[in-house]
Coordinates of C-alpha atoms and ligand atoms in Angstrom, one line a residue:
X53 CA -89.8 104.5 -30.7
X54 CA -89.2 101.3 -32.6
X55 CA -88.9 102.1 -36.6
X56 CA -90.1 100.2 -39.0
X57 CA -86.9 98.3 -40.0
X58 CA -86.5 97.2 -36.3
X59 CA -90.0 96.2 -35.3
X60 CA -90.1 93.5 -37.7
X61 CA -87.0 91.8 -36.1
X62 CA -88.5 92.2 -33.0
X63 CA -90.7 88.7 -32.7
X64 CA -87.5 87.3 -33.5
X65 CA -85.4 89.5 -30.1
X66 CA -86.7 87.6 -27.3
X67 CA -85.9 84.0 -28.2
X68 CA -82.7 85.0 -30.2
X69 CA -81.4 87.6 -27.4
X70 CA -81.5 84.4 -24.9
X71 CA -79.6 81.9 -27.8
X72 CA -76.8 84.6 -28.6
X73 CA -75.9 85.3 -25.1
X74 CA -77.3 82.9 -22.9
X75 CA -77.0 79.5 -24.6
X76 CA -73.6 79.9 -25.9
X77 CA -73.4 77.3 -27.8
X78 CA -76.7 78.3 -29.8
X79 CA -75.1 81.3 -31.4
X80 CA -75.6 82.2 -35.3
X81 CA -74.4 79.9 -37.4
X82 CA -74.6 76.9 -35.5
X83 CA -78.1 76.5 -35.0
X84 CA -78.1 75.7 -38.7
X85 CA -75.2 73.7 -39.3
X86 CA -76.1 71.2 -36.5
X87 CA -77.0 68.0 -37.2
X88 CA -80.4 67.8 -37.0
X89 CA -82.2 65.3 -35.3
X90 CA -84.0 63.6 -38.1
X91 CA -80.7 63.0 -40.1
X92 CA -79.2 60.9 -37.4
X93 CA -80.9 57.6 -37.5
X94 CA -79.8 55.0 -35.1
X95 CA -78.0 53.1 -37.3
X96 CA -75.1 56.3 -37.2
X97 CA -75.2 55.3 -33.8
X98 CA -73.4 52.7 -32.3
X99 CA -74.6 51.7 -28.7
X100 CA -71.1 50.6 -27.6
X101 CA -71.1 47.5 -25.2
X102 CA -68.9 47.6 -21.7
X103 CA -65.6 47.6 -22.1
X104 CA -64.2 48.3 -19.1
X105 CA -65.7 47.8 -15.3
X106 CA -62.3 48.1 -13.4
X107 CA -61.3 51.8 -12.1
X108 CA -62.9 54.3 -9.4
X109 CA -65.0 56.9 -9.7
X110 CA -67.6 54.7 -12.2
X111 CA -70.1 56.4 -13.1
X112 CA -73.9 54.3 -14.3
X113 CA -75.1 55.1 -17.6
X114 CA -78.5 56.2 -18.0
X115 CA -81.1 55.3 -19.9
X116 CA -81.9 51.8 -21.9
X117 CA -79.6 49.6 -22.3
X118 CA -78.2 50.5 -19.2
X119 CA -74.3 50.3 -20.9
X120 CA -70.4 50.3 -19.7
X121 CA -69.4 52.0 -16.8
X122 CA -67.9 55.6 -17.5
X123 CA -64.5 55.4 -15.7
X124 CA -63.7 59.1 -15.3
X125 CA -60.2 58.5 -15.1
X126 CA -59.8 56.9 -18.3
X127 CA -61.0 60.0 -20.2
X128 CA -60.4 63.2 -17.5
X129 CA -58.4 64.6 -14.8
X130 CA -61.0 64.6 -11.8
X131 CA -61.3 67.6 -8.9
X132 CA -62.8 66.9 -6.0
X133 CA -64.0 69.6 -3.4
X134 CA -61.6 70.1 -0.3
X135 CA -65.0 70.4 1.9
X136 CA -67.7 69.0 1.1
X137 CA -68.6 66.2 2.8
X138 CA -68.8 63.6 -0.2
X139 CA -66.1 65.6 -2.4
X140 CA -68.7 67.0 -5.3
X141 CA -69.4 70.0 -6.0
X142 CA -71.6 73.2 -4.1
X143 CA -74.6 74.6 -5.4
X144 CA -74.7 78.5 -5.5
X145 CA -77.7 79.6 -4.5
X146 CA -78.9 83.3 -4.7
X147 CA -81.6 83.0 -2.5
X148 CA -83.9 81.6 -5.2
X149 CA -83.7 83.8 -8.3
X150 CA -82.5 82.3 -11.7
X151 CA -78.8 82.9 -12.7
X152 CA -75.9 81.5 -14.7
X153 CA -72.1 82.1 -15.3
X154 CA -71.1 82.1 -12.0
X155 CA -68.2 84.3 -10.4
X156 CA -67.2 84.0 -6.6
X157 CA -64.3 86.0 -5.0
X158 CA -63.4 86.5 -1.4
X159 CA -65.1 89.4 0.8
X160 CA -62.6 91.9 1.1
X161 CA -63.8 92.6 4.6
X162 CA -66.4 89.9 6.4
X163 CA -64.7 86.5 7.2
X164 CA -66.0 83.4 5.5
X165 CA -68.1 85.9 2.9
X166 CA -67.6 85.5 -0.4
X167 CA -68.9 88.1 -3.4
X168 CA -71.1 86.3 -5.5
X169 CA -71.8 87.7 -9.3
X170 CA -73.6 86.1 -12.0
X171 CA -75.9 87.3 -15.1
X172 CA -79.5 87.4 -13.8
X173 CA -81.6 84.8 -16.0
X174 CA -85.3 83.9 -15.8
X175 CA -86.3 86.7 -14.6
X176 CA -90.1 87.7 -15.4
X177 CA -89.0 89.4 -18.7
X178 CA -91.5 92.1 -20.8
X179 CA -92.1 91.1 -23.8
X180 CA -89.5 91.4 -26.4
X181 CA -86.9 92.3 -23.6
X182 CA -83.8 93.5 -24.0
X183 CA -82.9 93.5 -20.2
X184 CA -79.7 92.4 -19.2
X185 CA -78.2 92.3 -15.3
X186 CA -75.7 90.6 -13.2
X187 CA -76.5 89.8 -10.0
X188 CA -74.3 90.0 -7.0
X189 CA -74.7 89.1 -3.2
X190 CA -72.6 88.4 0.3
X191 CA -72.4 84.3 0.0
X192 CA -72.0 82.3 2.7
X193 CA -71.7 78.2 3.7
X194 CA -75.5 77.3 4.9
X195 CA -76.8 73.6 3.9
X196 CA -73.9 72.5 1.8
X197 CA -74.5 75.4 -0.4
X198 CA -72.8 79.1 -0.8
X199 CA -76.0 81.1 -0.6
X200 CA -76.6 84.4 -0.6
X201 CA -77.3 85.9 2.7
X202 CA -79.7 88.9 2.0
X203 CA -81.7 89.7 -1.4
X204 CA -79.5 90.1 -4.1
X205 CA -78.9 93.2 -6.0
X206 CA -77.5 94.1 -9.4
X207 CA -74.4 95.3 -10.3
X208 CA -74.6 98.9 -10.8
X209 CA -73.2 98.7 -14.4
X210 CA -74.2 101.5 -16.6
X211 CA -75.9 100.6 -20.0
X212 CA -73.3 101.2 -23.3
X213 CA -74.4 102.6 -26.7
X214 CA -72.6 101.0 -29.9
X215 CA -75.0 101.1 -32.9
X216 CA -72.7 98.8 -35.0
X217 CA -75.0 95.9 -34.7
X218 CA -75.4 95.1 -38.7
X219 CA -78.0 93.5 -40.7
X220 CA -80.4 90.8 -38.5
X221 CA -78.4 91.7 -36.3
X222 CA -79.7 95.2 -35.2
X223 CA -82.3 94.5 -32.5
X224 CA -79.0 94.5 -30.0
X225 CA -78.2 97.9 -30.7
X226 CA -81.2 97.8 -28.3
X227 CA -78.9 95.9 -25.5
X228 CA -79.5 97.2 -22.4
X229 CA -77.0 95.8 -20.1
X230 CA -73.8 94.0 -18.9
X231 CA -73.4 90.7 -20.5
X232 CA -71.6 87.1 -18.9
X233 CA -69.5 89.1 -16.2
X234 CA -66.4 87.6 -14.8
X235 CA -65.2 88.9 -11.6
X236 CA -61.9 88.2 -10.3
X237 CA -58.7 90.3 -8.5
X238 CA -55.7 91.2 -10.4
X239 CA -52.3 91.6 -8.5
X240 CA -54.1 94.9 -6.3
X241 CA -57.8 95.0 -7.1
X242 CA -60.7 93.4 -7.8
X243 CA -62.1 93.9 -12.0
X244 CA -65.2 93.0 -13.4
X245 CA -65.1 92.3 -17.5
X246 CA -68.5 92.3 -18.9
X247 CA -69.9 92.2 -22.8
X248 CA -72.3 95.8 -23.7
X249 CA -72.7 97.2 -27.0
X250 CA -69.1 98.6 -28.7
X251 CA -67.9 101.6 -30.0
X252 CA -65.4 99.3 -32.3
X253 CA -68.4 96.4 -33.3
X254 CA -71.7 95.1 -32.4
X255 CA -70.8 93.5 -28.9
X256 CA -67.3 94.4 -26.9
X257 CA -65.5 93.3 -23.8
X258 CA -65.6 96.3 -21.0
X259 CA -63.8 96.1 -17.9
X260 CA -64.5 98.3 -14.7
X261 CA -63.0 98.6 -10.7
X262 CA -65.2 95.8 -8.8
X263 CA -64.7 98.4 -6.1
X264 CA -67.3 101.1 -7.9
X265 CA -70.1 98.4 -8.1
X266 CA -70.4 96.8 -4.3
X267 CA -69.9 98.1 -1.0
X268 CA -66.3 97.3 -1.4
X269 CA -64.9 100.0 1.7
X270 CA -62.2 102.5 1.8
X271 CA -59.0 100.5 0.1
X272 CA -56.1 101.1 0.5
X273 CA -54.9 101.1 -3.1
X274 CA -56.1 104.3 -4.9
X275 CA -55.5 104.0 -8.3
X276 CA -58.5 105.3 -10.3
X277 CA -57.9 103.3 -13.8
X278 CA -61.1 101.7 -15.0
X279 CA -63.3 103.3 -12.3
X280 CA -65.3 104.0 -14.9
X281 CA -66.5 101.4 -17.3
X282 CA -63.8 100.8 -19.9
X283 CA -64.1 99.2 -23.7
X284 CA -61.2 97.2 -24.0
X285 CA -59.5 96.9 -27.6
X286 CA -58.2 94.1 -29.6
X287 CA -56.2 93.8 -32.9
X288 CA -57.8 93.4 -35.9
X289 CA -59.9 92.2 -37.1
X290 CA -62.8 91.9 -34.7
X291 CA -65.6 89.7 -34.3
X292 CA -69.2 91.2 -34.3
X293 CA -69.6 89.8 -31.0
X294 CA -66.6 89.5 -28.7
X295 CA -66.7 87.4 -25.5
X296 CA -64.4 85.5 -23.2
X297 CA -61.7 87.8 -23.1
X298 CA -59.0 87.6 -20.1
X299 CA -56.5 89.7 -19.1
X300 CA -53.4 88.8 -17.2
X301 CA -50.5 90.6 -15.3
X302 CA -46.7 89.8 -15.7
X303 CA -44.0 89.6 -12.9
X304 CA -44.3 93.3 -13.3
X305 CA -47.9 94.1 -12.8
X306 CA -48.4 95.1 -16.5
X307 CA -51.7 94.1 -17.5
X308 CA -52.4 92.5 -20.6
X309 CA -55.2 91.5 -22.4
X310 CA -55.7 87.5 -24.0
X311 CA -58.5 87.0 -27.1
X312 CA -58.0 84.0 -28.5
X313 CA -56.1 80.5 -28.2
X314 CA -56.7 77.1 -29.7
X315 CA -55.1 77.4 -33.3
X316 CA -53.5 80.4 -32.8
X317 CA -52.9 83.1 -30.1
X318 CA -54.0 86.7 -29.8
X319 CA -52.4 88.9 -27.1
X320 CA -51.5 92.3 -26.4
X321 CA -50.7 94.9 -23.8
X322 CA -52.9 97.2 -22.6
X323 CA -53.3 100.6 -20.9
X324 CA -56.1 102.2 -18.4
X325 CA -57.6 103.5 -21.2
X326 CA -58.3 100.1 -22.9
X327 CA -56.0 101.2 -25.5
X328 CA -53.5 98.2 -26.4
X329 CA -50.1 97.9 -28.1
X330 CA -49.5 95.6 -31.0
X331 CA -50.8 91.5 -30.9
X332 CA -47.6 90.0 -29.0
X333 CA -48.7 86.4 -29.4
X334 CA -46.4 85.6 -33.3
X335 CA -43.2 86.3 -30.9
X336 CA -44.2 83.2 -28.8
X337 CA -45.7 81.4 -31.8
X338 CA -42.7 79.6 -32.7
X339 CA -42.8 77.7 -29.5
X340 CA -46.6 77.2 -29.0
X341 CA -47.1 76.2 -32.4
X342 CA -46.3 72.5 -31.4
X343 CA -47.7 72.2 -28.2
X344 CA -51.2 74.2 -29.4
X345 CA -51.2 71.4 -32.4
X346 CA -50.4 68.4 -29.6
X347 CA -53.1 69.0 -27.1
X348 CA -55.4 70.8 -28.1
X349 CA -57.9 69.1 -28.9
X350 CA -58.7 69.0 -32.8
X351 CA -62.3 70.8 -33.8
X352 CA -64.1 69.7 -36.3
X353 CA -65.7 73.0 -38.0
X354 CA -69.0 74.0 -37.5
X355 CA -69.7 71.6 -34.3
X356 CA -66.6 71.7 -32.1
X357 CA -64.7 74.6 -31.4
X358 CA -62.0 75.7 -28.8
X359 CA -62.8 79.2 -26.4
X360 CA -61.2 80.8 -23.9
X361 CA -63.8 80.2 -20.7
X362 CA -62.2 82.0 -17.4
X363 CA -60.0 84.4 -16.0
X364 CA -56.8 84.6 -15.2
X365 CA -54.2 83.9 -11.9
X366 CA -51.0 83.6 -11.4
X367 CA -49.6 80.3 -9.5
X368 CA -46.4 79.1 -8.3
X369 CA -45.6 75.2 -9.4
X370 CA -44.2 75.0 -5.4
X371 CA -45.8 74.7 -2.2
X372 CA -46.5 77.7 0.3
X373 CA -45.8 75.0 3.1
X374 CA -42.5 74.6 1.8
X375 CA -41.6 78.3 1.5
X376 CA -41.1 78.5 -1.6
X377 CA -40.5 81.8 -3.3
X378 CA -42.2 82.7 -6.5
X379 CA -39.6 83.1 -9.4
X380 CA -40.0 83.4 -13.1
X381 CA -39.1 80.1 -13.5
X382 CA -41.5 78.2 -11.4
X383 CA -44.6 81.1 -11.5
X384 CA -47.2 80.6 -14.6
X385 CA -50.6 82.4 -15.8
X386 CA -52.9 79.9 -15.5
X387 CA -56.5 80.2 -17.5
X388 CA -59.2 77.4 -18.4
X389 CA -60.3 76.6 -21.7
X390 CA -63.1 74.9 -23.5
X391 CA -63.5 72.3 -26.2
X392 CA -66.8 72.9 -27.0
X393 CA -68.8 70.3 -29.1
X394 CA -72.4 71.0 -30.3
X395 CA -74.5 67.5 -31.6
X396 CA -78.2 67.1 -31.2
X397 CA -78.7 70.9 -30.0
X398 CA -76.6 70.3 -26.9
X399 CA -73.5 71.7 -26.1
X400 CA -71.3 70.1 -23.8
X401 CA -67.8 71.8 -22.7
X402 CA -64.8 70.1 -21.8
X403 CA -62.1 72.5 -19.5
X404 CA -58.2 72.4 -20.2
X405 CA -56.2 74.1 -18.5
X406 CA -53.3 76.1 -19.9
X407 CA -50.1 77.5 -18.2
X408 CA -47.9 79.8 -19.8
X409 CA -45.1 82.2 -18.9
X410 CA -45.6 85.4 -17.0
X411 CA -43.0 87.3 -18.7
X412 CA -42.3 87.8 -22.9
X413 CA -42.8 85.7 -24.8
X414 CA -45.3 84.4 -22.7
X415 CA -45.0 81.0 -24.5
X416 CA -47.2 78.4 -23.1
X417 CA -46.1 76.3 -20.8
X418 CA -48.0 73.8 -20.7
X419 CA -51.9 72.4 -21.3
X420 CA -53.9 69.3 -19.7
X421 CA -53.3 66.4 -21.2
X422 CA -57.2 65.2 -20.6
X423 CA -60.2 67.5 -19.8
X424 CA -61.2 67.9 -16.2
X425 CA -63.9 66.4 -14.5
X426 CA -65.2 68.3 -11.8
X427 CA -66.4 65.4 -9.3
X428 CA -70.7 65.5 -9.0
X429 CA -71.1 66.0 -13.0
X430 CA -73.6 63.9 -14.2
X431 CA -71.8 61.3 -16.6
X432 CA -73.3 59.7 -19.9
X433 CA -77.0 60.2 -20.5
X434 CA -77.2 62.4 -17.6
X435 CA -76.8 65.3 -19.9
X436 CA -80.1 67.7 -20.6
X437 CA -81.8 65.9 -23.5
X438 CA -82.8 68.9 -25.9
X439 CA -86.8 69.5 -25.9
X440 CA -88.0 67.3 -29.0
X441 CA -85.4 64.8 -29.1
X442 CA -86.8 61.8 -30.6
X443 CA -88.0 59.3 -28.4
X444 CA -86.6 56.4 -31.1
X445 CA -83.6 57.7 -30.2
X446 CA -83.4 57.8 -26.4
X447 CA -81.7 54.9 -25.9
X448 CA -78.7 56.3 -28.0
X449 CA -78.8 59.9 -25.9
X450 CA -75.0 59.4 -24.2
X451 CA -74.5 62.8 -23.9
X452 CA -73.1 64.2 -20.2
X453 CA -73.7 67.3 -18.3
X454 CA -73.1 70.3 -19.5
X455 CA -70.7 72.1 -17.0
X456 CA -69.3 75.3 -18.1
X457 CA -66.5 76.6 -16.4
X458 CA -66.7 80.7 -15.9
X459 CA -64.1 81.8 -13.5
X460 CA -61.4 80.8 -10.9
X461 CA -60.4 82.5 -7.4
X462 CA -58.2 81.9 -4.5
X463 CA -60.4 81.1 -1.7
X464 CA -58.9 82.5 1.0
X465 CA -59.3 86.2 1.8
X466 CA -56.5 88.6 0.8
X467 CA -55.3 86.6 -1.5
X468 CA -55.7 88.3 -4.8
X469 CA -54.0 87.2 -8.2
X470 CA -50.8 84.8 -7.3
X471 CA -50.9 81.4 -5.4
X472 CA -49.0 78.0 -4.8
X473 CA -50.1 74.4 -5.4
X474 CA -51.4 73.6 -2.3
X475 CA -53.3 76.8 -2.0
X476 CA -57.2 76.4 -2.1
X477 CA -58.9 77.5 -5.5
X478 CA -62.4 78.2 -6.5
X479 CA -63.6 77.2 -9.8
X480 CA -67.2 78.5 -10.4
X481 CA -69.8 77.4 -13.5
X482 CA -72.9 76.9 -15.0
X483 CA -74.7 73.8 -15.4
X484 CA -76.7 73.4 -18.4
X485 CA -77.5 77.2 -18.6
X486 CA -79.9 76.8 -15.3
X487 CA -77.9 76.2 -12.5
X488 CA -74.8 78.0 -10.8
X489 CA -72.4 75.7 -8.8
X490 CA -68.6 76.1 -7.5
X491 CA -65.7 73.7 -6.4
X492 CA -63.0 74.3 -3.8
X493 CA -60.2 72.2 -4.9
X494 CA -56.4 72.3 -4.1
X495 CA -54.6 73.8 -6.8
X496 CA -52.3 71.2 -7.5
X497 CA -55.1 68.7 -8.5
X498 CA -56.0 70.9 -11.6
X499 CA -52.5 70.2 -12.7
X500 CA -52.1 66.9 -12.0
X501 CA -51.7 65.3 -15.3
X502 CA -50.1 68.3 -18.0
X503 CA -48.2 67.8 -20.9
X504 CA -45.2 70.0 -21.1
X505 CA -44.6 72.0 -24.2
Ligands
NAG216 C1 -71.6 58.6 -27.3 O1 -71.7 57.8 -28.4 C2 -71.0 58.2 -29.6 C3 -71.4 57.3 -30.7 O2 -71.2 56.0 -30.4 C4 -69.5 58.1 -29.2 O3 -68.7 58.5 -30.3 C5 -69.2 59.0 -28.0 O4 -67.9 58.8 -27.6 C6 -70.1 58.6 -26.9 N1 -69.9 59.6 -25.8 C7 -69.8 59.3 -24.5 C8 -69.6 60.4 -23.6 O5 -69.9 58.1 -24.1
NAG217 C1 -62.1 88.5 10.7 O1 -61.3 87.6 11.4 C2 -60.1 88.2 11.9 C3 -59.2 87.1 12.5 O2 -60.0 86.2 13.3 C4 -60.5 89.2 12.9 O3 -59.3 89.9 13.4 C5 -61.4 90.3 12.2 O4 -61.8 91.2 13.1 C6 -62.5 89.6 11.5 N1 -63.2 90.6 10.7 C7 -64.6 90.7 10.8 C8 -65.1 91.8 9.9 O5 -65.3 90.1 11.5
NAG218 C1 -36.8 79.4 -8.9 O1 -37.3 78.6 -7.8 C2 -37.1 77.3 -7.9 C3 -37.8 76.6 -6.7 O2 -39.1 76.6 -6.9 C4 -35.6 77.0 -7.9 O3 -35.4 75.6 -8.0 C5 -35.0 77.8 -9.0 O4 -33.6 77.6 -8.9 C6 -35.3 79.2 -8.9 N1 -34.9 79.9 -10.2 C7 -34.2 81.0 -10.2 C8 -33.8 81.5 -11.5 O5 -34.0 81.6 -9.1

């Protein structure tokens, strides 16, 4: 089955398989233009001395010298949980088995249920596998965690041929399997968008009805659009591996589909077919040109980089208690996005959040001023040392916790796509590509400190 060509990539499939998909930050390139370890002596790095001790939320270095006090607030916009007990984050537990890149979404049905998804990891993998799966479960509140409450199951999302894969790259024409799922509604049902192998290049963004892959019930809205797994298209010129597309709805319920942000925006309409119309983003480029250049964050090439990271939702910069009524003035699509940087073979992700309008241009809005910190992440030094990180340079190891924000969801059921400020919002991620984890925060927290554009 395996031709010659192929087999002798093969030794190379298992451990490059898990770095392309699973360690994000590993992917091609990277690996070799990181710094490596024995290049950075100590002298490069300067153990700074406290500076500040005043300010809440201080978080203790690690390590030797124990250092300054981290004062989150000097450097982020902190969440903290509407329900947990000490305000920090929830672990997401399915019932034991090894997962990452969380998603969470009300129950359409059962009360205080939540559907949980992620991409099955650590599972006891053949040889040379090529096995690919995202997990879902009913999640509910037990110990301070949202657990599953029966064995999960996988998503029944069928395998997609491409055969575009080039070069050292071919072993994942061999891909069986959905890739980093995010689950989330749009204005009348539930999606799921998943990377498989492309009719267009080597890896695509699909998107399929949430309501063909659980045992979702008879629902009221019928539409049949993307019942079926669905490639969605982008303009040119495509990437061999696509990932962290959203879509996003307008005050009319046309969907849309979003593909890149940071220097420069890529957007475009798109039909149940996956078919889109032409990149809209240069007719909002003349107004996001300086407020893309004035917070976000500057990437230096090769080890920093800016992606999109979640879905989307719609909000409402008013309060439900207050009866407010959503208008295109005061109603934004809201998404998260990452600055990622990559130094010593550990990434670490910081989350902005943009707002930008729901209706053409769909000029942005507005972006956070400072990452946010999602209360419970471990601060300096408590981030995963890489295996064979010198031990002359432990003291210097400063690095914090890798949380990497997946997806956001209204928490309460029935509510689908649009919310207000003081509506309750999920935000689910990963924590150093081993653990899944959530937050319930009020809304209005995540947009506490946002520069206008
Ligand atoms: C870690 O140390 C480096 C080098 O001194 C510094 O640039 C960086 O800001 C520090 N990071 C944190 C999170 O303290
Ligand atoms: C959910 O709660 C509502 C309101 O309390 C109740 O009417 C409904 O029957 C419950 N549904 C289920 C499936 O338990
Ligand atoms: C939109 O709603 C806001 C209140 O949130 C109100 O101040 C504003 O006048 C409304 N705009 C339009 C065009 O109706």
């Amino acid at each position: 089955m395996w031709n010659r060509d192929r087999r002798h990539l093969l030794p190379l499939a298992g451990s490059i398989f898990i770095l392309v998909f699973i360690g994000f930050g590993l992917y091609g390139g990277k690996l070799t233009t990181a710094v490596p370890f024995q290049t950075i002596r100590p002298s490069s790095i300067s153990l700074s001395t406290p500076s500040h001790t005043s300010g809440q939320h201080a978080i203790p270095q690690q390590g030797n010298p124990p250092a300054a006090a981290f004062v989150v607030a000097e450097h982020y916009t902190e969440v903290f949980s509407v329900s947990t007990k000490d305000k920090k984050y929830f672990e997401i537990d399915f019932a034991g088995h090894g997962a990452i890149n969380p998603n969470i979404i009300p129950h359409p049905v059962f009360n205080k249920t939540w559907i949980l998804v992620a991409q099955q990891f650590n599972h006891r993998a053949v040889p040379n596998s090529v096995w690919n799966a995202e997990l879902t479960c009913n999640g509910v509140f037990k110990d301070g965690a949202l657990r599953c409450d029966d064995s999960p199951l996988i998503l029944p999302i069928a395998s997609t041929t491409g055969g575009k894969c080039p070069g050292k790259m071919a072993y994942m024409d061999w891909n069986v399997g959905p890739h980093d799922a995010r689950v989330f509604y749009g204005p009348k049902m539930p999606y799921a968008i998943f990377g498989s192998n492309s009719l267009f290049t080597c890896f695509g963004q699909w998107i399929q009805d949430m309501r063909a892959l659980v045992d979702w019930g008879l629902d009221t809205y019928l539409k049949q659009e993307f019942h079926k797994a669905t490639e969605l298209q982008r303009p040119a010129p495509y990437g061999l591996i696509e990932k962290n597309w959203f879509v996003f709805w307008d005050n009319n319920e046309q969907m849309y589909a979003h593909y890149d942000l940071g220097l420069k925006r890529v957007f475009a309409k798109v039909d149940g077919t996956g078919s889109i119309g032409e990149d809209l983003a240069p007719l909002a480029a003349a107004s996001d040109k300086g407020c893309l250049a004035k917070y976000v964050p500057k990437s230096i090439p090769g080890l920093e980089s800016i992606h999109q990271a979640t879905n989307s939702l719609a909000i409402s910069l008013c309060k439900r208690a207050d009866a407010c009524v959503p208008n295109d003035s005061n109603t934004f699509i809201l998404t998260i996005f990452h600055h990622k940087t990559f130094y010593y073979f550990h990434s670490v992700y910081e989350p902005y959040v943009m707002l930008f309008q729901q209706k053409a241009p769909f000029a942005i809005h507005a972006i956070s001023k400072k990452p946010i910190w999602i209360h419970g992440r471990g601060g300096p030094g408590q981030g995963k040392k890489p295996q064979g990180f010198p031990a002359d340079l432990a003291r210097a190891w400063n690095q914090t916790e890798m949380f990497y924000v997946t997806s956001l969801s209204w928490k309460t059921q029935g509510q689908k796509y649009h919310g207000f400020v003081d509506d309750v919002m999920f935000m689910s991620f990963g924590i150093e590509d081993s653990r899944t984890a959530g937050i319930d925060i009020t809304a209005g927290d995540l947009l506490k400190d946002m520069g206008l554009c």
